[in-house]
Amino acid sequence: MKLRLIALLCMGLCCVLPLTAQVKLLQSGPMVGYADMKEVMLWVQTKEAAKVKIKYWDKENPKQVYTTKEVKTEADNAFATHLLANKVQPGRKYNYELYINNKKAARPYALEFKTQELWQWRKDAPDFTFAVGSCFYVNDTPTDRPGKPYGSTSFEILNTIYQKKPDLMLWIGDNTYLREPDWNTKTGIQYRYTHTRSLPELQPLLGSVHNYATWDDHDYGPNNADRSFWGKNMTLEAFKTFWANPNYIFKDAGVTSTFNWNDVQFFMLDDRWYKSPNNRPDAKAYLGEKQLQWLIDALHASSATFKVICVGGQVLNPAEEKENYSNHPKERQQLLDAIQKSKIKGVIFMDGDRHFTELTKQERSGTYPLYDFTISPLTAGQVDPKDEPNTLRMPGTLVTERNFGLVNVSGPATDRRFKVTIYNAAGKEMWQHEIKASDLK
């Protein structure tokens, strides 16, 4: 009897130990990246070189299991890699599992992704929801400044976002904070990205919400870093390693990208790669001429109901504070004039950077007003701009505690709506503003 019991215990341990061993090899992720109709990109990071793959299946047909190509993670890329799920069909929901060295690495939360619907010429665009936030600081005592921690000691905001079940999340800058020991070397940059990405509270959100990103100064380089930053090729490599965007418009030059989700086109702009130094008055570039002309062309070409321009710094705030676009008046006006002259419909701005949230509304003669949703911070320090002269701030929209935005795009084609709700870390609604597509024409 004792021998049988020992044998059964050994069998149980043999089943458990390999699973535990695989989980111990997992550094962070898996993360769901971009989704289109025929493919979805996933991401994972291990602690050492390992073979990784994803098994996935349609929720309504779980017996038909597909497997991504197996990839071996490498030290040169911080043991992080991308895995392409390309045996998918439009408008479907999938479950998936991660395998490390051919053994399942179980996660204690849902792993799922979806594909975009083929709705064009068939029906009205489907409703969907996306979350948006910026300024995500994770404390790291050995490299932080002395004194009170700059970042939050609670990460409940991540669970609050997760519980809202958005289809996707926009990370619109300062998604990690490079410190002095980090930005001069590839080793330091990879360490910082790994440290932020490995936060336990972040993992459920990564595992089932599609993530898209652009950057601002702190994930690009030092504070207020510009086009002269010597390490930008290293931080660009790290960005592409740790995020899973669908495209990069300029080869080896910044993180500019664009994508559609149903009838919304997102323009993820780069306010660092081409930006001139703040104290150089003779060359006030922000997006830079090359990127600006691409954006204007892309806005002309877009047939999206809403055209959401996402950039690290504020666009419409008229106060020449910090690194607002107002500090680059000629280039800023060039963009605003192009939107008005060409009668481009449905433009909305979203940005972060400022460590507070507000809605700026700019009235325009003879056409619709422009809106700029500034949403910040997720976990970084907060700022109260009580003395800042943003004369275009809509009353009741200033939030000086940690927060995020949840945007619901809904309604038939004849009455499409873009509703933004701001929540604090605990999930309390701070304010809400809805814009009708018919009001942006």
XYZ file of C-alpha atoms in Angstrom:
441
model
C 0.000 0.000 0.000
C 2.817 2.376 0.938
C 4.642 1.588 -2.301
C 1.500 2.336 -4.320
C 1.003 5.648 -2.503
C 4.625 6.622 -3.169
C 4.205 5.725 -6.835
C 1.052 7.846 -7.137
C 2.769 10.793 -5.455
C 5.687 10.471 -7.847
C 3.310 10.441 -10.810
C 1.673 13.599 -9.487
C 4.986 15.335 -9.016
C 6.070 14.344 -12.497
C 2.975 16.070 -13.843
C 3.435 19.204 -11.744
C 7.178 19.811 -11.858
C 7.557 20.254 -15.644
C 4.727 22.797 -15.625
C 6.283 24.709 -12.726
C 9.641 24.642 -14.471
C 8.174 26.203 -17.624
C 6.476 28.972 -15.680
C 9.784 29.740 -13.987
C 11.306 30.327 -17.431
C 8.699 32.989 -18.227
C 9.856 36.578 -17.682
C 6.763 38.459 -18.905
C 3.764 38.051 -21.140
C 2.359 36.610 -23.190
C 1.035 39.851 -24.651
C -1.510 40.343 -27.408
C -0.362 42.866 -29.996
C -2.019 44.068 -33.183
C -4.996 42.298 -34.719
C -6.247 42.367 -38.285
C -8.628 40.092 -40.184
C -6.117 37.428 -41.155
C -3.413 37.648 -38.505
C -2.710 38.523 -34.898
C 0.712 39.179 -33.390
C 1.620 37.924 -29.931
C 4.688 38.586 -27.789
C 6.514 36.832 -24.974
C 9.744 37.163 -22.997
C 11.667 34.371 -21.276
C 14.435 34.504 -18.674
C 16.905 32.565 -20.785
C 17.127 31.120 -24.255
C 14.099 28.903 -24.848
C 11.857 27.649 -27.632
C 8.424 29.292 -27.528
C 5.196 28.904 -29.470
C 1.493 29.612 -29.125
C -1.363 27.143 -29.592
C -4.701 28.780 -30.349
C -8.246 27.854 -31.319
C -11.578 29.436 -32.204
C -13.748 29.541 -29.089
C -16.591 27.976 -31.044
C -14.415 25.203 -32.488
C -11.938 24.208 -29.746
C -11.054 20.867 -31.359
C -9.273 22.575 -34.266
C -6.008 23.762 -32.734
C -3.440 25.838 -34.625
C 0.186 26.484 -33.672
C 2.443 29.420 -34.428
C 5.929 28.884 -35.746
C 8.258 27.944 -32.899
C 10.911 30.577 -32.181
C 13.980 30.450 -29.956
C 14.437 33.510 -27.783
C 17.891 35.111 -27.783
C 19.918 37.193 -25.352
C 20.525 39.917 -27.951
C 16.777 40.681 -27.923
C 16.377 40.400 -24.134
C 14.936 36.897 -24.731
C 11.793 38.558 -26.141
C 10.136 37.577 -29.410
C 7.011 37.875 -31.547
C 4.753 34.985 -32.521
C 2.415 35.280 -35.512
C -1.018 33.665 -35.432
C -1.958 33.575 -39.132
C -4.478 30.744 -39.262
C -7.342 32.965 -38.178
C -10.532 34.214 -39.774
C -12.210 37.650 -39.588
C -14.516 38.474 -36.709
C -13.638 35.513 -34.491
C -12.611 35.120 -30.851
C -9.777 32.779 -29.893
C -8.266 31.233 -26.787
C -4.567 30.491 -26.704
C -1.845 28.802 -24.649
C 1.864 29.478 -24.333
C 4.382 26.671 -24.692
C 8.008 26.944 -23.562
C 10.340 24.183 -24.649
C 7.297 22.210 -25.840
C 5.569 22.305 -22.456
C 2.551 24.397 -21.523
C 3.200 27.450 -19.327
C -0.172 27.908 -17.667
C -1.397 31.366 -16.653
C -3.915 32.036 -13.847
C -5.961 34.405 -16.029
C -7.650 34.358 -19.428
C -5.498 34.200 -22.556
C -7.547 35.289 -25.537
C -7.519 37.473 -28.625
C -9.859 38.460 -31.418
C -9.713 39.318 -35.096
C -11.292 42.339 -36.710
C -14.590 41.914 -38.536
C -15.145 42.081 -42.278
C -17.991 44.564 -42.038
C -17.300 46.832 -45.020
C -20.069 46.776 -47.658
C -22.014 44.375 -45.441
C -23.266 46.265 -42.388
C -22.571 49.240 -40.148
C -19.219 49.300 -38.398
C -19.257 47.242 -35.175
C -19.158 48.962 -31.806
C -15.972 48.657 -29.773
C -14.165 50.022 -26.721
C -10.562 51.026 -26.176
C -8.583 52.173 -23.153
C -5.956 54.900 -23.300
C -3.261 56.036 -20.916
C 0.267 57.410 -20.573
C 3.033 57.930 -18.021
C 3.492 54.427 -16.621
C 6.191 54.546 -13.950
C 7.286 51.477 -11.984
C 9.439 52.220 -8.937
C 12.918 50.666 -8.790
C 14.629 51.796 -5.598
C 18.284 51.239 -6.605
C 17.950 53.555 -9.611
C 15.234 55.966 -8.440
C 15.930 59.395 -7.011
C 16.192 59.495 -3.200
C 13.105 60.389 -1.213
C 9.433 59.759 -1.807
C 8.828 57.268 -4.660
C 7.812 58.979 -7.888
C 5.595 56.128 -8.982
C 2.513 54.704 -7.356
C 2.959 51.966 -4.778
C -0.359 50.495 -5.899
C -1.166 49.180 -9.355
C -4.907 48.762 -8.914
C -5.398 50.957 -11.988
C -4.211 48.056 -14.162
C -6.842 45.725 -12.743
C -9.447 48.484 -13.094
C -8.654 48.765 -16.808
C -8.637 44.975 -17.162
C -12.054 44.679 -15.535
C -13.492 47.129 -18.092
C -12.638 44.551 -20.813
C -11.589 46.962 -23.580
C -10.911 45.522 -27.027
C -7.577 47.336 -27.210
C -5.326 49.654 -25.241
C -3.423 52.664 -26.527
C -0.164 53.399 -24.712
C 0.493 56.976 -25.794
C 3.910 57.735 -24.391
C 6.191 57.396 -21.368
C 5.194 53.750 -21.228
C 8.378 53.097 -19.285
C 10.822 55.524 -17.680
C 14.483 55.201 -18.593
C 16.771 56.335 -15.759
C 20.373 57.582 -15.700
C 21.892 54.065 -15.573
C 19.719 52.982 -18.510
C 19.720 55.201 -21.577
C 23.413 55.114 -22.537
C 23.600 51.369 -23.186
C 21.603 48.573 -24.745
C 22.020 46.620 -21.504
C 20.456 49.442 -19.482
C 17.628 50.038 -21.935
C 16.711 46.346 -22.073
C 16.860 46.168 -18.279
C 14.398 49.043 -17.925
C 11.948 47.686 -20.487
C 12.156 44.250 -18.871
C 11.645 45.640 -15.368
C 8.507 47.541 -16.375
C 7.057 44.792 -18.562
C 7.530 42.148 -15.823
C 5.209 43.825 -13.316
C 2.868 41.042 -12.086
C -0.195 43.294 -12.012
C 0.293 44.105 -15.687
C 0.194 40.534 -17.001
C -3.594 39.893 -17.178
C -4.085 43.118 -19.162
C -1.362 42.095 -21.599
C -2.799 38.619 -22.013
C -6.211 39.459 -23.436
C -6.286 43.117 -24.555
C -4.726 44.144 -27.875
C -1.892 46.600 -27.179
C -0.673 49.415 -29.452
C 1.932 52.033 -28.521
C 3.851 55.157 -29.384
C 6.496 56.802 -27.219
C 7.461 60.081 -25.586
C 10.719 61.301 -24.087
C 11.083 58.832 -21.201
C 10.837 55.654 -23.271
C 12.835 57.359 -26.048
C 15.690 58.638 -23.905
C 16.450 61.257 -21.190
C 13.929 63.854 -20.064
C 12.985 66.154 -22.970
C 15.194 64.158 -25.367
C 15.153 65.313 -28.984
C 16.496 64.280 -32.413
C 20.080 64.739 -31.203
C 19.832 61.899 -28.659
C 22.806 59.639 -29.326
C 21.088 56.437 -28.222
C 17.880 56.676 -30.228
C 18.746 53.738 -32.467
C 19.086 51.564 -29.354
C 15.782 52.724 -27.886
C 14.104 52.261 -31.272
C 15.344 48.678 -31.342
C 14.020 48.115 -27.810
C 10.636 49.625 -28.668
C 10.256 47.319 -31.647
C 11.384 44.369 -29.530
C 8.915 44.987 -26.699
C 5.850 46.187 -28.622
C 3.915 44.496 -31.425
C 2.651 47.328 -33.622
C 1.424 46.431 -37.117
C 3.793 48.740 -39.011
C 6.449 51.436 -38.870
C 6.011 54.087 -41.557
C 9.639 55.188 -41.825
C 12.261 52.467 -42.057
C 14.681 52.670 -39.118
C 13.473 56.177 -38.284
C 11.129 56.462 -35.333
C 7.964 54.670 -34.280
C 5.316 56.372 -36.445
C 2.534 53.914 -37.294
C -1.138 53.719 -38.166
C -3.923 51.179 -37.957
C -7.673 50.868 -38.298
C -10.076 49.330 -35.829
C -13.465 49.165 -37.495
C -14.308 52.696 -38.679
C -11.637 54.470 -36.608
C -8.128 55.117 -37.903
C -5.418 55.727 -35.330
C -2.318 57.751 -36.229
C 0.418 56.909 -33.711
C 2.878 59.771 -34.102
C 6.501 60.181 -32.995
C 7.215 63.497 -31.247
C 10.884 62.702 -30.546
C 12.771 61.337 -33.539
C 12.553 64.543 -35.608
C 12.082 67.056 -32.773
C 14.499 70.000 -32.509
C 16.105 70.919 -29.154
C 13.837 73.050 -26.969
C 16.368 75.885 -26.752
C 17.076 76.121 -30.476
C 14.899 79.003 -31.731
C 15.966 78.843 -35.388
C 14.615 75.342 -36.146
C 11.398 74.595 -34.298
C 10.574 71.082 -35.523
C 8.170 68.912 -33.534
C 6.902 66.143 -35.794
C 9.309 67.209 -38.510
C 8.483 67.973 -42.132
C 8.725 64.362 -43.341
C 6.357 63.002 -40.722
C 4.027 65.995 -40.957
C 3.595 65.597 -44.714
C 2.929 61.878 -44.298
C 0.261 62.643 -41.682
C -1.469 65.218 -43.869
C -1.428 62.806 -46.812
C -2.750 59.972 -44.635
C -5.567 62.135 -43.276
C -6.570 62.990 -46.833
C -6.551 59.318 -47.798
C -8.483 58.100 -44.775
C -12.182 57.248 -45.049
C -12.504 56.579 -41.302
C -15.422 58.065 -39.392
C -13.067 59.171 -36.623
C -9.393 59.981 -37.250
C -7.621 59.793 -33.898
C -4.195 61.457 -33.839
C -2.147 60.138 -30.916
C 1.059 61.926 -29.924
C 3.141 62.195 -26.768
C 2.640 65.930 -26.092
C -0.367 68.250 -26.044
C -1.500 69.647 -29.385
C -4.252 72.213 -28.778
C -3.378 73.668 -25.365
C -2.426 77.273 -26.302
C -0.145 77.672 -23.277
C 3.528 77.478 -24.248
C 4.256 75.201 -21.321
C 6.736 72.338 -21.035
C 6.834 70.626 -24.461
C 3.369 71.463 -25.797
C 2.992 71.797 -29.571
C 2.320 75.505 -28.960
C 6.080 75.900 -28.555
C 6.318 75.101 -32.281
C 3.694 77.536 -33.610
C 4.646 77.499 -37.299
C 4.571 73.721 -37.678
C 1.482 73.387 -35.492
C -0.372 75.932 -37.582
C 0.679 74.124 -40.746
C -1.090 70.993 -39.496
C -4.212 72.825 -38.332
C -4.432 74.802 -41.581
C -4.132 71.608 -43.638
C -7.002 70.001 -41.705
C -9.225 73.029 -42.184
C -8.309 73.879 -45.780
C -8.949 70.333 -46.977
C -12.108 69.972 -44.877
C -10.877 66.758 -43.297
C -13.682 65.311 -41.196
C -13.625 63.502 -37.878
C -10.253 64.594 -36.440
C -9.676 64.049 -32.700
C -6.394 64.448 -30.795
C -5.249 62.249 -27.894
C -2.041 62.776 -25.934
C -0.407 62.444 -22.531
C 2.890 63.668 -21.024
C 1.563 66.348 -18.659
C 0.755 64.254 -15.545
C -2.800 65.547 -15.451
C -5.902 65.045 -17.574
C -7.962 67.683 -19.333
C -10.068 68.242 -22.428
C -9.112 71.151 -24.662
C -11.629 72.416 -27.227
C -10.633 74.779 -30.017
C -13.429 76.499 -31.905
C -12.763 77.206 -35.586
C -14.508 79.699 -37.810
C -16.636 78.108 -40.511
C -16.062 74.491 -39.478
C -16.297 72.062 -36.590
C -14.305 72.446 -33.329
C -11.219 70.356 -32.601
C -10.923 68.325 -29.393
C -7.715 67.323 -27.606
C -8.022 64.676 -24.879
C -4.948 64.798 -22.631
C -4.914 61.657 -20.448
C -2.155 61.240 -17.823
C -0.758 59.725 -15.609
C -1.327 56.005 -15.134
C 1.137 55.487 -12.265
C 3.681 58.340 -12.448
C 3.619 61.458 -10.277
C 0.763 63.941 -10.592
C 0.841 67.669 -11.380
C -1.738 70.379 -10.677
C -1.564 73.045 -13.443
C -3.729 75.505 -11.512
C -1.671 78.468 -12.684
C -1.312 77.323 -16.302
C -3.275 79.528 -18.717
C -5.007 76.912 -20.874
C -7.855 79.197 -21.888
C -9.380 76.418 -24.019
C -9.760 73.845 -21.238
C -13.361 72.680 -20.964
C -14.734 73.336 -17.455
C -14.832 70.348 -15.127
C -12.328 68.228 -17.082
C -9.135 68.800 -15.086
C -8.083 65.655 -13.193
C -4.940 65.714 -11.035
C -4.981 62.148 -9.726
C -3.899 58.963 -11.511
C -6.390 58.013 -14.184
C -7.102 56.503 -17.593
C -9.589 56.942 -20.409
C -12.131 54.460 -21.737
C -13.553 55.251 -25.171
C -16.711 53.677 -26.528
C -17.310 53.975 -30.284
C -20.887 53.017 -31.012
C -24.061 53.602 -32.966
C -25.286 53.097 -36.517
C -23.528 54.788 -39.427
C -26.144 57.533 -39.339
C -25.422 58.318 -35.677
C -21.882 57.205 -34.826
C -20.603 58.406 -31.444
C -17.224 58.705 -29.708
C -17.721 58.718 -25.932
C -14.730 59.267 -23.629
C -15.025 58.460 -19.920
C -12.219 59.257 -17.490
C -11.824 56.954 -14.476
C -9.496 57.215 -11.506
C -7.359 54.283 -10.384
C -10.158 52.802 -8.288
C -12.656 53.004 -11.149
C -14.585 56.081 -10.062
C -15.935 58.073 -13.010
C -14.384 61.553 -13.086
C -16.096 62.957 -16.178
C -17.513 61.969 -19.536
C -17.761 63.643 -22.920
C -19.441 62.361 -26.069
C -18.816 63.591 -29.597
C -21.097 62.788 -32.517
C -19.557 62.058 -35.894
C -22.113 64.439 -37.372
C -20.564 67.230 -35.273
C -17.127 66.702 -36.814
C -17.994 67.590 -40.400
